Amino acid sequence: MHEEKCSHIWEMVDVIPCFIITEKCYHCGKIATYFSTEHTPPIEEYREGVHLWNFMGSAQSIKFNLKCTKCDKLEKFDELLGVMMCTGCDEKCEVNVLLKKLEPKRTWIYVAFGYLPIDEKKQLSPKQISILEDYFNQRRKSSKSTIKIVSHKLVNNIANCYAEIIKDVDMLCLTLPEK
Amino acid sequence: MAEEFRLNLNIKKIKEVLKADVVQGKKLLSTKINGVYASDLVSDVLAYSKSGSVLLTGLCTKQVVISAYLSLFKAIIFIRGKKPNKEILEFAEEKNMIILLTENDMFEACVKIANADSNSISNFVKLIESVEKKNTIIRKFHIDGQDFSNSGLLSTQIKSILQNIGYDPYLIKRVSISAYEGEMNVVMHAKEANLILNANEKEIQIIIDDRGKGISDIELAMQKGYSTATEDQRVLGFGSGMGLPNIKKNSDELKISSEVGAGTKVEMKFYVIQE
Amino acid sequence: MQLIEIIEKLNLKTLTNVEERNVEGVFISDMLSDVMTNAKSGNLWLTIQTHKNTVSAANLVNLAAIVITHEKEVPQETIDLANRFYVIILGSDLSTYELVSKLVGIGLTP
């Protein structure tokens, strides 16, 4: 239990560019998300167990891990697809309730979103989410405001969530010209 | 309105200031550049219309190269160590485009390119003469008075020239502070001026020769806090009256001569201490 | 350097509410993933991205302000979101590269 004595200062490492892919199953209506490092997303529908996945969209983003600059401890974030800022779109959503409570203190809520469907894929642990929160607050260097990071499990309806995802938009809007 | 930038740059110069690798188009280094554009958006690159420019981007995909080609860019610089794949390089080769790679981030890269070209920063500062002999560099600039939004540009450029030569950082700091104060005096009090920088291995000399109202009592102007700056100028944070005393403090030699109604000549010298 | 001073000297348009902040360094990118990876707290962020999620990225890493270059029009929904989250958005009619020269001129260097 030696390492727990370190008050970690985190830095971002192993940054790789990739695409967040969103798919929908036309049998059960579930949505799936995952990371892909391929340049072209799977446009063709495909079967996986009971699901028939259909490509819905993709967004360019990055994947990363965190490493402590003091003790070299590496915390992997394989289950993290990205973070999105809660804008309070759903009155019934627990994340919104939290935002309303913390907004006067200038504490902003970000949702760490991972692989979907939640009940079928491995999820980020509370400890990982807390490390992620520490990392960004350390980097923010602000005494006036903080951020709080919560799991996407808390979101009332992820398919209708209007949180602002940090991803690259309009990067690849050009279709390759045919020769 | 955006200013027209009259660039006087070629790829070789850009390669030098960015310490960039030319991975495509090594034979095209002398190519002149018409403009510089910084963007990561394909749609934006496509909308750009000045042919023969260089694109700075952090987006390393084939789409960017294709849109840069369609917008008649001559060269692409990938920043922050981004490496293009074979497909991108082949496309660039086929289209006679130049590809450079640099470790700089976008801000550093823009600043270095802007500094490398004395005409690029603005019309406020013009390089009118440039001499480079063995161990000696002479640059003559022209400054317009009363242009507060651009003030400080020339001293920043002088700093960058001296850094490129490799002088001691503390010496460079003293020279740039003095040059800044001199430049500010021109902006505040004169119509226009010429600034000559003469740098060699023994000393750095700066001469600022302005056409303006002149100083009637030089001794009084040398006193801390003395200023004839108007209220307008004080609002901008300038005109604290520290100009000439500050130059005296930072230089090794200072000579001021002035004729009321004609102008002022400030000559300063900084000794280079050999180790 | 103080934000208000920069706004005045570079003649930037204020598209949101403004408060005094300390600016430390400049960051240029049109990729939000880049901001999440490389931007530093207190940076002035130059971009042509005007989408709402720029607010999300700027807030996450506590940037001093966003400067939208190139006279790009910023949608009202982006401005509304920025005001709620105290993210400052400014506008310039210069291109990113041209604005850099001006920033250097007032002493904001790498």
Coordinates of C-alpha atoms in Angstrom, one line a residue:
Chain A
M1 CA 0.0 0.0 0.0
H2 CA 3.0 2.2 -0.5
E3 CA 1.8 4.1 -3.5
E4 CA -1.4 5.5 -1.9
K5 CA 0.8 7.8 0.2
C6 CA 1.6 9.8 -3.0
S7 CA -0.7 12.8 -3.6
H8 CA -0.7 12.2 -7.3
I9 CA -0.2 15.0 -9.8
W10 CA -1.5 13.7 -13.1
E11 CA -0.5 14.3 -16.7
M12 CA -2.0 13.1 -19.9
V13 CA 0.0 10.3 -21.7
D14 CA -0.5 7.8 -24.6
V15 CA -2.7 10.2 -26.6
I16 CA -3.9 8.6 -29.8
P17 CA -6.4 10.0 -32.3
C18 CA -9.4 7.8 -33.1
F19 CA -13.1 7.9 -33.9
I20 CA -16.0 7.6 -31.6
I21 CA -18.5 5.3 -33.5
T22 CA -22.2 5.3 -32.7
E23 CA -24.4 2.4 -33.8
K24 CA -28.0 1.5 -33.2
C25 CA -29.7 -2.0 -33.1
Y26 CA -32.9 -2.1 -35.1
H27 CA -34.1 -5.1 -33.1
C28 CA -34.0 -3.8 -29.5
G29 CA -33.4 0.0 -30.2
K30 CA -30.2 0.0 -28.0
I31 CA -27.4 2.4 -28.9
A32 CA -23.7 1.2 -28.9
T33 CA -20.6 3.4 -28.8
Y34 CA -17.0 2.5 -29.1
F35 CA -13.6 3.7 -30.2
S36 CA -12.1 2.9 -33.6
T37 CA -8.7 3.6 -34.9
E38 CA -9.7 2.6 -38.4
H39 CA -9.9 5.4 -41.0
T40 CA -13.2 4.3 -42.4
P41 CA -16.2 3.3 -40.1
P42 CA -18.1 0.1 -40.7
I43 CA -20.9 1.4 -42.9
E44 CA -22.4 -2.1 -43.5
E45 CA -24.8 -3.4 -40.8
Y46 CA -23.5 -6.4 -38.9
R47 CA -24.8 -9.0 -36.4
E48 CA -23.4 -9.4 -32.9
G49 CA -25.3 -11.8 -30.7
V50 CA -28.9 -10.6 -30.5
H51 CA -28.1 -7.2 -32.0
L52 CA -28.1 -6.0 -35.6
W53 CA -25.9 -2.9 -35.5
N54 CA -26.3 -0.1 -37.9
F55 CA -23.9 2.7 -38.3
M56 CA -25.3 6.1 -37.1
G57 CA -22.3 8.4 -37.0
S58 CA -18.7 9.0 -36.1
A59 CA -16.7 11.8 -34.6
Q60 CA -13.0 12.4 -34.5
S61 CA -11.5 12.4 -31.0
I62 CA -8.7 11.1 -28.9
K63 CA -7.9 8.4 -26.3
F64 CA -5.5 8.9 -23.4
N65 CA -4.2 7.5 -20.1
L66 CA -3.1 9.4 -17.0
K67 CA 0.2 9.1 -15.3
C68 CA 1.4 10.5 -12.0
T69 CA 4.4 12.8 -12.5
K70 CA 5.6 12.0 -9.0
C71 CA 5.4 8.2 -8.6
D72 CA 4.9 7.2 -12.2
K73 CA 1.7 5.3 -11.4
L74 CA -0.2 4.7 -14.7
E75 CA -4.0 4.8 -14.7
K76 CA -5.5 3.4 -17.9
F77 CA -8.7 4.9 -19.4
D78 CA -9.6 2.2 -21.9
E79 CA -13.3 2.5 -20.9
L80 CA -13.4 6.3 -21.4
L81 CA -14.8 7.6 -24.8
G82 CA -14.8 11.3 -23.8
V83 CA -16.3 14.0 -21.6
M84 CA -19.3 16.2 -22.2
M85 CA -20.5 19.3 -20.3
C86 CA -24.0 19.1 -18.8
T87 CA -26.1 21.9 -20.1
G88 CA -29.2 21.0 -18.1
C89 CA -31.4 19.7 -20.9
D90 CA -33.6 17.3 -18.9
E91 CA -35.5 18.2 -15.7
K92 CA -35.7 14.6 -14.6
C93 CA -32.0 13.9 -15.1
E94 CA -29.9 13.5 -11.9
V95 CA -27.0 15.2 -13.5
N96 CA -29.1 18.3 -14.1
V97 CA -30.2 18.2 -10.4
L98 CA -26.6 18.2 -9.4
L99 CA -25.7 21.0 -11.8
K100 CA -28.5 23.2 -10.4
K101 CA -27.2 22.5 -6.9
L102 CA -23.6 23.3 -7.7
E103 CA -23.9 26.1 -10.3
P104 CA -24.0 28.9 -7.7
K105 CA -20.6 27.8 -6.6
R106 CA -19.3 27.8 -10.2
T107 CA -18.9 24.0 -10.1
W108 CA -19.6 22.6 -13.5
I109 CA -20.6 19.0 -14.2
Y110 CA -19.0 16.9 -16.9
V111 CA -20.2 13.5 -17.8
A112 CA -17.5 10.9 -18.5
F113 CA -19.1 8.8 -21.1
G114 CA -18.0 5.3 -22.0
Y115 CA -19.0 2.3 -24.0
L116 CA -22.7 1.6 -24.6
P117 CA -24.9 -0.3 -23.9
I118 CA -24.1 0.3 -20.2
D119 CA -25.3 -3.2 -19.1
E120 CA -23.3 -5.1 -21.7
K121 CA -19.9 -3.3 -21.7
K122 CA -17.2 -2.7 -19.1
Q123 CA -17.6 0.7 -17.4
L124 CA -15.2 3.2 -15.7
S125 CA -14.9 2.6 -12.0
P126 CA -15.8 5.4 -9.5
K127 CA -12.1 5.5 -8.6
Q128 CA -11.1 6.2 -12.3
I129 CA -13.7 8.9 -12.5
S130 CA -12.4 10.5 -9.4
I131 CA -8.8 10.4 -10.8
L132 CA -10.1 12.0 -14.0
E133 CA -11.8 14.8 -12.0
D134 CA -8.5 15.4 -10.0
Y135 CA -6.6 15.6 -13.2
F136 CA -8.7 18.3 -14.8
N137 CA -9.0 20.3 -11.6
Q138 CA -5.2 20.2 -11.1
R139 CA -4.9 21.4 -14.7
R140 CA -7.5 24.2 -14.3
K141 CA -5.4 25.9 -11.5
S142 CA -8.4 27.8 -10.4
S143 CA -9.7 28.7 -7.0
K144 CA -12.8 30.4 -8.4
S145 CA -14.4 27.4 -10.1
T146 CA -14.1 23.6 -10.2
I147 CA -15.5 20.8 -12.3
K148 CA -17.1 17.7 -11.1
I149 CA -17.1 14.5 -13.3
V150 CA -19.9 11.9 -13.0
S151 CA -20.5 8.6 -14.8
H152 CA -22.9 8.4 -17.8
K153 CA -24.8 5.9 -15.7
L154 CA -26.4 8.9 -14.0
V155 CA -27.8 10.3 -17.2
N156 CA -31.6 9.9 -17.4
N157 CA -31.7 9.1 -21.1
I158 CA -28.4 9.0 -22.9
A159 CA -30.0 8.9 -26.3
N160 CA -31.6 12.2 -25.7
C161 CA -28.8 13.9 -23.8
Y162 CA -27.8 17.3 -25.1
A163 CA -24.6 17.6 -23.1
E164 CA -21.8 19.2 -25.2
I165 CA -19.3 16.5 -26.2
I166 CA -15.7 17.5 -26.6
K167 CA -15.0 16.1 -30.1
D168 CA -13.6 17.5 -33.3
V169 CA -16.4 18.8 -35.5
D170 CA -16.3 19.7 -39.2
M171 CA -12.9 18.1 -39.6
L172 CA -13.7 15.6 -42.2
C173 CA -16.7 17.1 -43.9
L174 CA -15.1 16.7 -47.3
T175 CA -15.9 13.7 -49.5
L176 CA -12.8 12.5 -51.3
P177 CA -13.1 13.6 -55.0
E178 CA -13.3 10.6 -57.4
K179 CA -10.5 10.3 -59.8
Chain B
M1 CA -10.4 45.1 -42.4
A2 CA -7.6 42.6 -42.5
E3 CA -4.4 44.1 -43.7
E4 CA -2.7 43.0 -46.9
F5 CA 0.5 41.1 -45.9
R6 CA 3.4 41.6 -48.2
L7 CA 5.4 38.6 -47.5
N8 CA 9.0 38.3 -48.6
L9 CA 9.5 34.7 -47.6
N10 CA 10.6 31.5 -49.2
I11 CA 10.3 27.9 -48.0
K12 CA 14.0 27.7 -47.1
K13 CA 13.6 30.6 -44.6
I14 CA 10.5 29.0 -43.1
K15 CA 12.3 25.7 -42.8
E16 CA 15.2 27.4 -40.9
V17 CA 13.1 29.4 -38.4
L18 CA 10.9 26.4 -37.6
K19 CA 13.8 24.0 -37.6
A20 CA 11.4 22.0 -39.9
D21 CA 12.0 18.8 -41.8
V22 CA 11.2 18.9 -45.5
V23 CA 9.7 15.5 -46.2
Q24 CA 8.4 16.4 -49.6
G25 CA 9.6 18.9 -52.2
K26 CA 13.3 19.2 -51.2
K27 CA 14.1 20.7 -54.6
L28 CA 11.5 23.4 -54.2
L29 CA 13.1 25.2 -51.2
S30 CA 13.5 28.5 -53.1
T31 CA 9.8 28.8 -53.8
K32 CA 8.4 32.2 -52.7
I33 CA 5.3 32.3 -50.5
N34 CA 2.4 34.7 -51.0
G35 CA 0.7 34.3 -47.7
V36 CA 0.4 32.3 -44.5
Y37 CA -2.7 30.6 -43.3
A38 CA -3.4 28.8 -40.0
S39 CA -6.4 26.4 -39.8
D40 CA -7.5 22.9 -38.9
L41 CA -10.8 23.0 -40.8
V42 CA -11.1 21.5 -44.2
S43 CA -14.0 23.7 -45.1
D44 CA -12.1 26.7 -44.2
V45 CA -9.0 25.7 -46.1
L46 CA -11.2 25.2 -49.2
A47 CA -12.6 28.7 -48.8
Y48 CA -9.2 30.4 -48.8
S49 CA -8.3 32.2 -51.9
K50 CA -4.8 33.5 -52.1
S51 CA -2.8 31.1 -54.3
G52 CA 0.8 30.2 -53.5
S53 CA 0.4 30.4 -49.8
V54 CA 1.6 28.1 -47.0
L55 CA -0.9 26.3 -44.8
L56 CA -0.1 25.6 -41.1
T57 CA -2.2 22.9 -39.7
G58 CA -2.4 20.3 -36.9
L59 CA -4.9 18.1 -38.9
C60 CA -2.8 15.5 -40.6
T61 CA -5.2 13.8 -43.0
K62 CA -5.4 13.3 -46.8
Q63 CA -8.6 15.5 -46.9
V64 CA -6.5 18.5 -45.7
V65 CA -3.9 18.0 -48.4
I66 CA -6.5 17.6 -51.1
S67 CA -8.3 20.8 -50.0
A68 CA -5.0 22.6 -49.7
Y69 CA -4.2 21.5 -53.3
L70 CA -7.6 22.6 -54.5
S71 CA -7.1 26.0 -52.9
L72 CA -3.7 26.3 -54.6
F73 CA -1.6 26.2 -51.5
K74 CA 2.1 25.7 -52.3
A75 CA 3.2 24.1 -49.1
I76 CA 1.8 22.5 -45.9
I77 CA 3.4 22.6 -42.5
F78 CA 2.2 20.0 -40.0
I79 CA 2.7 21.3 -36.5
R80 CA 3.5 19.7 -33.2
G81 CA 5.3 16.6 -34.6
K82 CA 2.4 15.3 -36.6
K83 CA 3.6 12.8 -39.2
P84 CA 1.8 12.4 -42.6
N85 CA 1.3 8.8 -44.0
K86 CA 2.6 7.5 -47.3
E87 CA -0.6 8.2 -49.1
I88 CA -0.4 11.9 -48.2
L89 CA 3.2 12.2 -49.3
E90 CA 2.5 10.5 -52.6
F91 CA -0.4 12.9 -53.3
A92 CA 1.9 15.8 -52.4
E93 CA 4.6 14.6 -54.7
E94 CA 2.3 14.1 -57.6
K95 CA 0.9 17.6 -57.2
N96 CA 4.3 19.2 -56.7
M97 CA 3.5 20.4 -53.2
I98 CA 5.9 20.9 -50.4
I99 CA 5.4 19.3 -47.0
L100 CA 7.3 20.4 -43.8
L101 CA 7.1 19.0 -40.3
T102 CA 7.8 21.0 -37.2
E103 CA 7.7 20.3 -33.4
N104 CA 6.5 23.8 -32.8
D105 CA 2.9 24.4 -31.8
M106 CA 0.6 26.6 -33.9
F107 CA 1.3 29.8 -31.9
E108 CA 5.1 29.4 -31.9
A109 CA 5.1 28.5 -35.6
C110 CA 3.0 31.6 -36.5
V111 CA 5.2 33.9 -34.4
K112 CA 8.4 32.5 -35.8
I113 CA 7.3 32.9 -39.4
A114 CA 6.0 36.4 -38.7
N115 CA 9.3 37.4 -37.1
A116 CA 11.2 35.9 -40.0
D117 CA 9.7 38.3 -42.4
S118 CA 10.1 42.0 -41.6
N119 CA 7.3 43.0 -43.9
S120 CA 4.8 40.5 -42.6
I121 CA 4.1 42.0 -39.2
S122 CA 2.5 45.2 -40.5
N123 CA 3.0 48.2 -42.6
F124 CA 3.9 50.0 -39.3
V125 CA 7.4 48.7 -39.4
K126 CA 9.3 48.5 -42.7
L127 CA 12.7 47.0 -43.3
I128 CA 14.5 49.4 -45.6
E129 CA 18.0 48.1 -45.5
S130 CA 19.6 44.9 -44.5
V131 CA 23.4 44.2 -44.5
E132 CA 25.0 41.0 -43.4
K133 CA 28.8 40.9 -43.3
K134 CA 31.1 38.6 -41.5
N135 CA 30.2 38.9 -37.8
T136 CA 28.1 42.1 -38.4
I137 CA 24.4 42.5 -38.9
I138 CA 23.0 45.9 -39.9
R139 CA 19.2 46.5 -40.2
K140 CA 17.5 49.7 -40.9
F141 CA 13.8 50.0 -40.1
H142 CA 11.2 52.7 -40.6
I143 CA 8.6 53.4 -37.8
D144 CA 5.4 55.4 -38.2
G145 CA 4.4 57.6 -35.2
Q146 CA 1.0 57.6 -33.5
D147 CA 0.2 54.0 -34.2
F148 CA -0.4 52.7 -30.7
S149 CA -2.0 49.4 -31.7
N150 CA 1.2 48.3 -33.4
S151 CA 3.7 49.7 -30.9
G152 CA 6.3 47.3 -29.6
L153 CA 6.4 45.3 -32.8
L154 CA 9.8 46.5 -33.8
S155 CA 11.5 45.8 -30.4
T156 CA 10.0 42.3 -30.5
Q157 CA 11.6 41.8 -33.9
I158 CA 14.9 43.1 -32.7
K159 CA 14.8 40.7 -29.8
S160 CA 14.2 37.8 -32.2
I161 CA 17.0 38.9 -34.5
L162 CA 19.4 39.0 -31.6
Q163 CA 18.2 35.7 -30.3
N164 CA 18.9 34.2 -33.7
I165 CA 22.5 35.5 -33.6
G166 CA 22.8 33.9 -30.2
Y167 CA 23.7 36.8 -27.8
D168 CA 23.5 36.3 -24.0
P169 CA 19.8 36.4 -22.9
Y170 CA 20.4 39.1 -20.3
L171 CA 22.1 41.3 -22.8
I172 CA 19.2 40.7 -25.2
K173 CA 16.7 41.7 -22.5
R174 CA 18.5 45.0 -21.8
V175 CA 18.6 45.8 -25.6
S176 CA 15.0 45.0 -26.1
I177 CA 13.8 47.0 -23.1
S178 CA 15.8 50.0 -24.4
A179 CA 14.6 49.5 -28.0
Y180 CA 11.0 49.3 -26.7
E181 CA 11.3 52.5 -24.8
G182 CA 12.9 54.2 -27.8
E183 CA 10.1 52.9 -30.1
M184 CA 7.4 54.1 -27.6
N185 CA 8.9 57.6 -27.6
V186 CA 8.6 57.7 -31.4
V187 CA 5.0 56.4 -31.3
M188 CA 4.1 59.0 -28.7
H189 CA 5.9 62.1 -29.8
A190 CA 7.2 61.8 -33.3
K191 CA 5.8 61.7 -36.8
E192 CA 8.1 59.0 -38.0
A193 CA 11.6 57.7 -37.4
N194 CA 14.4 55.4 -38.7
L195 CA 15.9 52.8 -36.4
I196 CA 19.3 51.3 -37.2
L197 CA 20.4 48.1 -35.5
N198 CA 24.1 47.4 -35.7
A199 CA 25.1 44.2 -34.0
N200 CA 28.6 42.7 -34.0
E201 CA 30.7 40.6 -31.7
K202 CA 31.9 43.6 -29.7
E203 CA 28.8 45.7 -29.3
I204 CA 25.2 46.2 -30.2
Q205 CA 24.2 49.7 -31.3
I206 CA 20.8 51.1 -31.8
I207 CA 20.2 54.6 -33.3
I208 CA 16.7 56.1 -33.4
D209 CA 16.5 59.2 -35.5
D210 CA 13.0 60.8 -35.5
R211 CA 11.2 63.6 -37.1
G212 CA 9.1 65.3 -34.5
K213 CA 8.8 68.1 -32.1
G214 CA 12.2 67.5 -30.4
I215 CA 13.1 67.9 -26.8
S216 CA 13.8 71.4 -25.4
D217 CA 15.4 70.3 -22.2
I218 CA 17.1 66.9 -22.4
E219 CA 18.3 67.0 -18.8
L220 CA 14.7 67.4 -17.6
A221 CA 13.5 64.6 -19.9
M222 CA 16.1 62.3 -18.4
Q223 CA 14.5 62.7 -15.0
K224 CA 12.3 59.9 -13.7
G225 CA 8.6 60.6 -14.1
Y226 CA 8.9 63.4 -16.5
S227 CA 6.5 63.1 -19.4
T228 CA 4.8 65.2 -22.0
A229 CA 2.4 62.4 -22.8
T230 CA -1.2 63.5 -23.3
E231 CA -4.1 62.1 -21.2
D232 CA -5.2 59.9 -24.0
Q233 CA -1.9 58.2 -24.1
R234 CA -1.9 57.6 -20.4
V235 CA -5.2 55.8 -20.6
L236 CA -3.5 53.2 -22.8
G237 CA -0.9 52.6 -20.1
F238 CA 1.9 54.3 -22.0
G239 CA 3.5 57.6 -21.3
S240 CA 4.6 56.9 -17.7
G241 CA 7.6 59.1 -18.4
M242 CA 10.1 56.4 -17.7
G243 CA 11.4 56.1 -21.3
L244 CA 14.8 57.8 -21.3
P245 CA 15.9 57.0 -17.7
N246 CA 15.0 53.4 -18.4
I247 CA 17.2 53.4 -21.6
K248 CA 20.0 55.0 -19.5
K249 CA 19.7 52.3 -16.9
N250 CA 19.9 49.5 -19.4
S251 CA 22.5 50.7 -21.8
D252 CA 26.2 51.1 -21.5
E253 CA 26.4 54.3 -23.5
L254 CA 23.6 56.8 -24.3
K255 CA 23.8 59.9 -26.5
I256 CA 20.8 62.2 -27.1
S257 CA 20.8 65.2 -29.4
S258 CA 17.7 67.2 -30.3
E259 CA 16.5 70.2 -32.2
V260 CA 13.2 71.7 -31.2
G261 CA 10.8 71.5 -34.1
A262 CA 13.0 69.1 -36.1
G263 CA 13.5 65.9 -34.2
T264 CA 15.6 63.8 -31.8
K265 CA 18.4 61.4 -32.2
V266 CA 19.0 58.7 -29.6
E267 CA 22.1 56.6 -29.8
M268 CA 22.6 53.7 -27.4
K269 CA 25.3 51.1 -27.1
F270 CA 25.5 47.8 -25.3
Y271 CA 28.8 46.1 -24.8
V272 CA 29.2 42.4 -25.5
I273 CA 31.2 40.8 -22.8
Q274 CA 33.4 38.0 -24.2
E275 CA 33.8 35.0 -22.0
Chain C
M1 CA -1.3 40.3 -19.1
Q2 CA -4.8 41.3 -18.3
L3 CA -7.7 40.4 -20.7
I4 CA -9.3 43.8 -20.7
E5 CA -6.0 45.4 -21.8
I6 CA -5.7 42.8 -24.7
I7 CA -9.3 43.5 -25.8
E8 CA -8.6 47.3 -25.9
K9 CA -5.3 47.1 -27.6
L10 CA -6.3 44.7 -30.3
N11 CA -9.8 46.1 -30.7
L12 CA -11.5 42.8 -30.1
K13 CA -15.3 42.6 -30.1
T14 CA -16.9 41.3 -26.9
L15 CA -19.6 38.8 -27.9
T16 CA -20.3 37.7 -24.3
N17 CA -20.1 39.2 -20.8
V18 CA -16.6 40.0 -19.9
E19 CA -14.8 40.0 -16.6
E20 CA -11.2 40.8 -15.8
R21 CA -8.9 37.8 -16.1
N22 CA -5.2 37.1 -16.2
V23 CA -4.1 35.8 -19.6
E24 CA -1.2 33.4 -19.7
G25 CA -0.1 32.3 -23.1
V26 CA -1.9 31.7 -26.4
F27 CA -3.2 28.5 -27.8
I28 CA -4.2 28.0 -31.4
S29 CA -6.2 25.1 -32.7
D30 CA -9.5 24.3 -34.4
M31 CA -9.6 20.9 -32.9
L32 CA -11.4 20.5 -29.6
S33 CA -9.4 17.3 -28.8
D34 CA -6.3 19.4 -29.1
V35 CA -7.6 21.8 -26.5
M36 CA -8.4 18.9 -24.2
T37 CA -4.9 17.6 -24.7
N38 CA -2.6 20.6 -24.9
A39 CA -4.2 23.9 -23.9
K40 CA -3.2 25.4 -20.6
S41 CA -5.2 27.1 -17.9
G42 CA -5.3 30.9 -18.6
N43 CA -4.6 30.5 -22.3
L44 CA -6.2 32.8 -24.9
W45 CA -7.6 30.4 -27.4
L46 CA -7.7 31.5 -31.1
T47 CA -10.0 29.5 -33.3
I48 CA -12.5 29.6 -36.1
Q49 CA -14.7 27.0 -34.4
T50 CA -18.0 28.6 -33.3
H51 CA -19.9 25.4 -32.3
K52 CA -21.5 25.2 -28.9
N53 CA -19.0 22.6 -27.7
T54 CA -16.1 25.1 -27.8
V55 CA -17.7 26.4 -24.6
S56 CA -17.5 22.9 -23.1
A57 CA -13.8 22.6 -24.0
A58 CA -12.9 26.1 -22.9
N59 CA -14.6 25.6 -19.5
L60 CA -13.0 22.1 -18.9
V61 CA -9.5 23.4 -19.0
N62 CA -10.3 26.9 -17.7
L63 CA -9.2 29.0 -20.6
A64 CA -9.1 32.8 -20.2
A65 CA -11.2 33.5 -23.3
I66 CA -12.0 32.3 -26.8
V67 CA -11.1 34.6 -29.7
I68 CA -13.0 33.7 -32.9
T69 CA -10.9 35.0 -35.8
H70 CA -11.8 35.7 -39.4
E71 CA -15.0 37.6 -38.7
K72 CA -16.8 34.3 -38.2
E73 CA -20.3 34.7 -37.0
V74 CA -21.0 33.1 -33.7
P75 CA -24.4 31.4 -33.3
Q76 CA -26.6 32.9 -30.5
E77 CA -26.9 29.5 -28.8
T78 CA -23.1 29.4 -28.4
I79 CA -23.1 32.9 -26.9
D80 CA -26.0 32.0 -24.5
L81 CA -24.2 28.9 -23.3
A82 CA -21.0 30.8 -22.8
N83 CA -22.7 33.4 -20.7
R84 CA -24.2 30.8 -18.5
F85 CA -20.8 29.1 -17.9
Y86 CA -18.8 32.4 -17.6
V87 CA -16.9 31.5 -20.8
I88 CA -15.7 34.7 -22.5
I89 CA -16.0 34.9 -26.3
L90 CA -14.3 37.6 -28.3
G91 CA -14.2 38.3 -32.0
S92 CA -11.6 39.6 -34.5
D93 CA -11.9 40.4 -38.2
L94 CA -8.3 39.4 -38.7
S95 CA -7.1 35.9 -39.7
T96 CA -5.5 33.7 -37.0
Y97 CA -2.1 34.4 -38.5
E98 CA -2.6 38.1 -38.7
L99 CA -3.9 38.3 -35.1
V100 CA -0.8 36.4 -33.9
S101 CA 1.4 39.2 -35.2
K102 CA -0.6 41.7 -33.2
L103 CA -0.4 39.6 -30.1
V104 CA 3.3 39.5 -30.4
G105 CA 3.3 43.3 -30.8
I106 CA 1.7 43.8 -27.4
G107 CA 4.1 41.4 -25.8
L108 CA 2.3 38.1 -25.7
T109 CA 5.1 35.8 -26.9
P110 CA 5.5 32.1 -26.6

